[in-house]
mmCIF file of C-alpha atoms in Angstrom:
data_model
loop_
_atom_site.group_PDB
_atom_site.id
_atom_site.type_symbol
_atom_site.label_atom_id
_atom_site.label_comp_id
_atom_site.label_asym_id
_atom_site.label_seq_id
_atom_site.Cartn_x
_atom_site.Cartn_y
_atom_site.Cartn_z
ATOM 1 C CA UNK A 95 -32.502 32.509 8.388
ATOM 2 C CA UNK A 96 -29.042 32.951 6.859
ATOM 3 C CA UNK A 97 -27.693 29.189 8.092
ATOM 4 C CA UNK A 98 -30.725 28.072 6.525
ATOM 5 C CA UNK A 99 -29.967 28.745 3.152
ATOM 6 C CA UNK A 100 -25.962 27.800 3.543
ATOM 7 C CA UNK A 101 -27.288 24.485 4.514
ATOM 8 C CA UNK A 102 -29.676 24.204 2.053
ATOM 9 C CA UNK A 103 -27.092 25.279 -0.520
ATOM 10 C CA UNK A 104 -24.338 22.933 0.635
ATOM 11 C CA UNK A 105 -26.790 20.257 0.778
ATOM 12 C CA UNK A 106 -27.493 20.241 -2.880
ATOM 13 C CA UNK A 107 -23.808 20.733 -3.854
ATOM 14 C CA UNK A 108 -23.013 17.570 -1.962
ATOM 15 C CA UNK A 109 -26.348 15.702 -4.147
ATOM 16 C CA UNK A 110 -24.413 17.042 -7.313
ATOM 17 C CA UNK A 111 -21.485 15.873 -7.142
ATOM 18 C CA UNK A 112 -21.915 12.826 -5.303
ATOM 19 C CA UNK A 113 -24.264 11.611 -8.603
ATOM 20 C CA UNK A 114 -21.012 12.775 -10.842
ATOM 21 C CA UNK A 115 -18.308 11.059 -8.937
ATOM 22 C CA UNK A 116 -16.585 8.864 -11.594
ATOM 23 C CA UNK A 117 -14.982 6.374 -8.894
ATOM 24 C CA UNK A 118 -14.281 2.868 -9.974
ATOM 25 C CA UNK A 119 -17.562 1.356 -10.680
ATOM 26 C CA UNK A 120 -19.471 -1.480 -8.385
ATOM 27 C CA UNK A 121 -18.258 -4.832 -8.896
ATOM 28 C CA UNK A 122 -15.634 -4.265 -11.486
ATOM 29 C CA UNK A 123 -12.416 -5.982 -11.992
ATOM 30 C CA UNK A 124 -8.942 -4.816 -12.438
ATOM 31 C CA UNK A 125 -5.249 -5.562 -12.904
ATOM 32 C CA UNK A 126 -2.931 -3.202 -11.229
ATOM 33 C CA UNK A 127 0.607 -2.855 -11.645
ATOM 34 C CA UNK A 128 2.976 -0.833 -9.076
ATOM 35 C CA UNK A 129 6.685 -0.181 -8.995
ATOM 36 C CA UNK A 130 8.674 2.057 -6.951
ATOM 37 C CA UNK A 131 11.853 2.527 -4.789
ATOM 38 C CA UNK A 132 11.885 -0.567 -2.198
ATOM 39 C CA UNK A 133 13.604 0.251 1.842
ATOM 40 C CA UNK A 134 13.960 -1.573 5.068
ATOM 41 C CA UNK A 135 14.309 -1.107 8.130
ATOM 42 C CA UNK A 136 14.647 -2.637 11.593
ATOM 43 C CA UNK A 137 11.675 -2.468 14.010
ATOM 44 C CA UNK A 138 14.609 -1.434 16.721
ATOM 45 C CA UNK A 139 15.942 2.196 17.274
ATOM 46 C CA UNK A 140 18.784 2.012 15.250
ATOM 47 C CA UNK A 141 19.427 4.268 12.754
ATOM 48 C CA UNK A 142 19.924 1.521 9.653
ATOM 49 C CA UNK A 143 17.733 1.615 6.179
ATOM 50 C CA UNK A 144 18.355 -0.310 2.991
ATOM 51 C CA UNK A 145 17.144 0.826 -0.145
ATOM 52 C CA UNK A 146 16.524 -1.225 -3.299
ATOM 53 C CA UNK A 147 13.610 -2.196 -5.794
ATOM 54 C CA UNK A 148 9.944 -2.903 -5.486
ATOM 55 C CA UNK A 149 7.339 -3.892 -7.936
ATOM 56 C CA UNK A 150 3.794 -5.524 -7.194
ATOM 57 C CA UNK A 151 1.029 -6.646 -9.323
ATOM 58 C CA UNK A 152 -2.598 -7.139 -7.790
ATOM 59 C CA UNK A 153 -6.134 -8.491 -8.932
ATOM 60 C CA UNK A 154 -8.918 -5.717 -7.906
ATOM 61 C CA UNK A 155 -12.145 -7.470 -7.102
ATOM 62 C CA UNK A 156 -14.476 -3.425 -6.487
ATOM 63 C CA UNK A 157 -17.050 -4.795 -4.619
ATOM 64 C CA UNK A 158 -18.346 -1.401 -3.673
ATOM 65 C CA UNK A 159 -16.696 2.020 -5.345
ATOM 66 C CA UNK A 160 -15.082 2.290 -1.882
ATOM 67 C CA UNK A 161 -14.142 -1.238 -0.888
ATOM 68 C CA UNK A 162 -12.693 -3.642 -2.813
ATOM 69 C CA UNK A 163 -10.732 -7.226 -2.131
ATOM 70 C CA UNK A 164 -6.542 -7.199 -3.483
ATOM 71 C CA UNK A 165 -5.040 -10.114 -3.883
ATOM 72 C CA UNK A 166 -1.020 -9.661 -4.826
ATOM 73 C CA UNK A 167 1.997 -10.815 -6.032
ATOM 74 C CA UNK A 168 5.285 -8.836 -5.921
ATOM 75 C CA UNK A 169 8.847 -8.700 -4.703
ATOM 76 C CA UNK A 170 11.321 -6.380 -2.827
ATOM 77 C CA UNK A 171 14.888 -6.358 -3.153
ATOM 78 C CA UNK A 172 16.120 -3.611 -0.555
ATOM 79 C CA UNK A 173 19.669 -3.920 1.440
ATOM 80 C CA UNK A 174 22.093 -1.292 3.592
ATOM 81 C CA UNK A 175 24.624 -0.830 6.221
ATOM 82 C CA UNK A 176 25.488 1.102 8.422
ATOM 83 C CA UNK A 177 27.944 4.183 7.579
ATOM 84 C CA UNK A 178 28.385 5.353 10.909
ATOM 85 C CA UNK A 179 32.158 5.276 12.428
ATOM 86 C CA UNK A 180 32.511 1.825 14.166
ATOM 87 C CA UNK A 181 29.384 0.385 13.371
ATOM 88 C CA UNK A 182 30.329 -0.545 9.719
ATOM 89 C CA UNK A 183 29.336 -4.109 10.064
ATOM 90 C CA UNK A 184 25.726 -3.531 10.978
ATOM 91 C CA UNK A 185 23.412 -4.691 8.004
ATOM 92 C CA UNK A 186 20.027 -4.592 6.927
ATOM 93 C CA UNK A 187 18.685 -7.246 4.016
ATOM 94 C CA UNK A 188 14.876 -8.090 2.685
ATOM 95 C CA UNK A 189 15.159 -10.226 -0.308
ATOM 96 C CA UNK A 190 11.628 -11.497 -0.994
ATOM 97 C CA UNK A 191 8.563 -12.789 -3.060
ATOM 98 C CA UNK A 192 5.182 -11.319 -1.536
ATOM 99 C CA UNK A 193 2.068 -13.144 -1.469
ATOM 100 C CA UNK A 194 -1.035 -12.761 0.165
ATOM 101 C CA UNK A 195 -4.524 -10.539 0.168
ATOM 102 C CA UNK A 196 -5.032 -7.210 1.302
ATOM 103 C CA UNK A 197 -8.770 -5.134 1.509
ATOM 104 C CA UNK A 198 -8.750 -1.676 0.660
ATOM 105 C CA UNK A 199 -11.153 1.095 2.059
ATOM 106 C CA UNK A 200 -11.050 4.035 -0.111
ATOM 107 C CA UNK A 201 -13.270 7.746 -0.099
ATOM 108 C CA UNK A 202 -14.696 7.816 -4.012
ATOM 109 C CA UNK A 203 -13.656 11.754 -4.041
ATOM 110 C CA UNK A 204 -13.922 13.167 -7.888
ATOM 111 C CA UNK A 205 -9.987 12.300 -8.858
ATOM 112 C CA UNK A 206 -8.097 12.216 -5.791
ATOM 113 C CA UNK A 207 -9.531 9.436 -3.752
ATOM 114 C CA UNK A 208 -7.567 8.634 -0.341
ATOM 115 C CA UNK A 209 -7.306 4.755 0.574
ATOM 116 C CA UNK A 210 -5.831 2.829 3.410
ATOM 117 C CA UNK A 211 -5.157 -1.251 2.648
ATOM 118 C CA UNK A 212 -4.309 -3.901 4.964
ATOM 119 C CA UNK A 213 -4.572 -7.472 4.537
ATOM 120 C CA UNK A 214 -2.213 -10.810 5.473
ATOM 121 C CA UNK A 215 0.182 -12.589 3.762
ATOM 122 C CA UNK A 216 3.410 -14.619 2.782
ATOM 123 C CA UNK A 217 6.783 -13.841 2.243
ATOM 124 C CA UNK A 218 9.403 -16.462 0.543
ATOM 125 C CA UNK A 219 12.830 -15.201 0.229
ATOM 126 C CA UNK A 220 15.677 -14.167 2.647
ATOM 127 C CA UNK A 221 15.897 -11.846 5.635
ATOM 128 C CA UNK A 222 19.008 -10.157 7.505
ATOM 129 C CA UNK A 223 18.703 -8.035 10.470
ATOM 130 C CA UNK A 224 21.947 -7.205 12.304
ATOM 131 C CA UNK A 225 21.812 -4.182 14.271
ATOM 132 C CA UNK A 226 23.485 -2.826 17.938
ATOM 133 C CA UNK A 227 20.404 -4.913 19.673
ATOM 134 C CA UNK A 228 18.858 -7.538 16.736
ATOM 135 C CA UNK A 229 20.582 -10.339 15.217
ATOM 136 C CA UNK A 230 18.707 -12.675 12.977
ATOM 137 C CA UNK A 231 18.888 -14.278 9.904
ATOM 138 C CA UNK A 232 15.969 -15.356 8.327
ATOM 139 C CA UNK A 233 15.197 -17.819 4.933
ATOM 140 C CA UNK A 234 12.109 -19.286 3.921
ATOM 141 C CA UNK A 235 8.451 -18.540 3.924
ATOM 142 C CA UNK A 236 7.461 -15.715 7.026
ATOM 143 C CA UNK A 237 3.874 -14.623 7.546
ATOM 144 C CA UNK A 238 3.959 -10.436 7.336
ATOM 145 C CA UNK A 239 1.176 -7.596 7.477
ATOM 146 C CA UNK A 240 0.727 -5.346 4.598
ATOM 147 C CA UNK A 241 -0.182 -1.665 5.074
ATOM 148 C CA UNK A 242 -0.267 0.908 2.814
ATOM 149 C CA UNK A 243 -1.982 4.426 2.466
ATOM 150 C CA UNK A 244 -2.061 6.557 -0.820
ATOM 151 C CA UNK A 245 -4.214 8.433 -3.437
ATOM 152 C CA UNK A 246 -6.200 7.235 -6.400
ATOM 153 C CA UNK A 247 -5.878 10.005 -9.143
ATOM 154 C CA UNK A 248 -8.025 10.299 -12.043
ATOM 155 C CA UNK A 249 -11.327 10.704 -13.736
ATOM 156 C CA UNK A 250 -11.775 6.863 -13.583
ATOM 157 C CA UNK A 251 -9.060 6.595 -10.320
ATOM 158 C CA UNK A 252 -6.418 4.234 -12.639
ATOM 159 C CA UNK A 253 -3.712 6.120 -11.200
ATOM 160 C CA UNK A 254 -2.058 5.792 -7.719
ATOM 161 C CA UNK A 255 0.575 6.976 -5.424
ATOM 162 C CA UNK A 256 1.266 5.178 -2.201
ATOM 163 C CA UNK A 257 3.586 4.215 0.357
ATOM 164 C CA UNK A 258 3.325 0.677 1.291
ATOM 165 C CA UNK A 259 4.580 -1.867 3.875
ATOM 166 C CA UNK A 260 5.237 -5.336 5.015
ATOM 167 C CA UNK A 261 5.642 -6.091 9.005
ATOM 168 C CA UNK A 262 8.206 -9.060 8.942
ATOM 169 C CA UNK A 263 7.793 -9.684 13.048
ATOM 170 C CA UNK A 264 9.512 -12.720 12.890
ATOM 171 C CA UNK A 265 12.825 -11.139 11.016
ATOM 172 C CA UNK A 266 12.334 -7.874 13.539
ATOM 173 C CA UNK A 267 11.962 -5.591 10.488
ATOM 174 C CA UNK A 268 9.572 -4.052 8.129
ATOM 175 C CA UNK A 269 9.966 -3.638 4.631
ATOM 176 C CA UNK A 270 7.942 -1.307 1.718
ATOM 177 C CA UNK A 271 8.139 1.063 -0.816
ATOM 178 C CA UNK A 272 7.269 4.501 -1.886
ATOM 179 C CA UNK A 273 5.661 3.417 -5.211
ATOM 180 C CA UNK A 274 3.197 4.472 -8.618
ATOM 181 C CA UNK A 275 0.659 2.468 -9.771
ATOM 182 C CA UNK A 276 -1.277 2.013 -12.911
ATOM 183 C CA UNK A 277 -4.787 -0.116 -12.827
ATOM 184 C CA UNK A 278 -5.940 -1.898 -15.905
ATOM 185 C CA UNK A 279 -10.222 -2.879 -16.449
ATOM 186 C CA UNK A 280 -10.614 -6.410 -17.086
ATOM 187 C CA UNK A 281 -14.118 -5.997 -17.981
ATOM 188 C CA UNK A 282 -15.717 -3.243 -20.161
ATOM 189 C CA UNK A 283 -19.178 -2.369 -19.134
#
């Protein structure tokens, strides 16, 4: 009998919190801007990373409170050199304009909503991966796969912190950032 009361209490509280969850409205539109510390690293096991700058803007179209399409445009400027003795010539560089679209799946939890994003995109710029195992230099248009994990914060989930990565398989490196962003509604309903 005690388990029945506990189950009913949990069910009622879940229903109350579900109805008052202040997640972003269904079928709404936003502009999201993000800034962060950029980075790049090779696919191989070399201990080599580069740091720099990252910025991105997204047009957000929410179909549901938990599902959104997010076309984006951004920039990553990051580079680094090895600081290990005898390996000073090894370096990595990722300087590119990023363009593509992502899909976000999030948990519409009040005030803290975790999310995952992935999609497909293009990078326009220059990449260099020079390690003991890889020696590639690529310029021009390269495909990339974006992946992000983060938290949307606040009553309306309009502040976010995230780790975002762009996998450049043709350059055998990935770039990314630890970033913070803000969302601004385009339609005031």
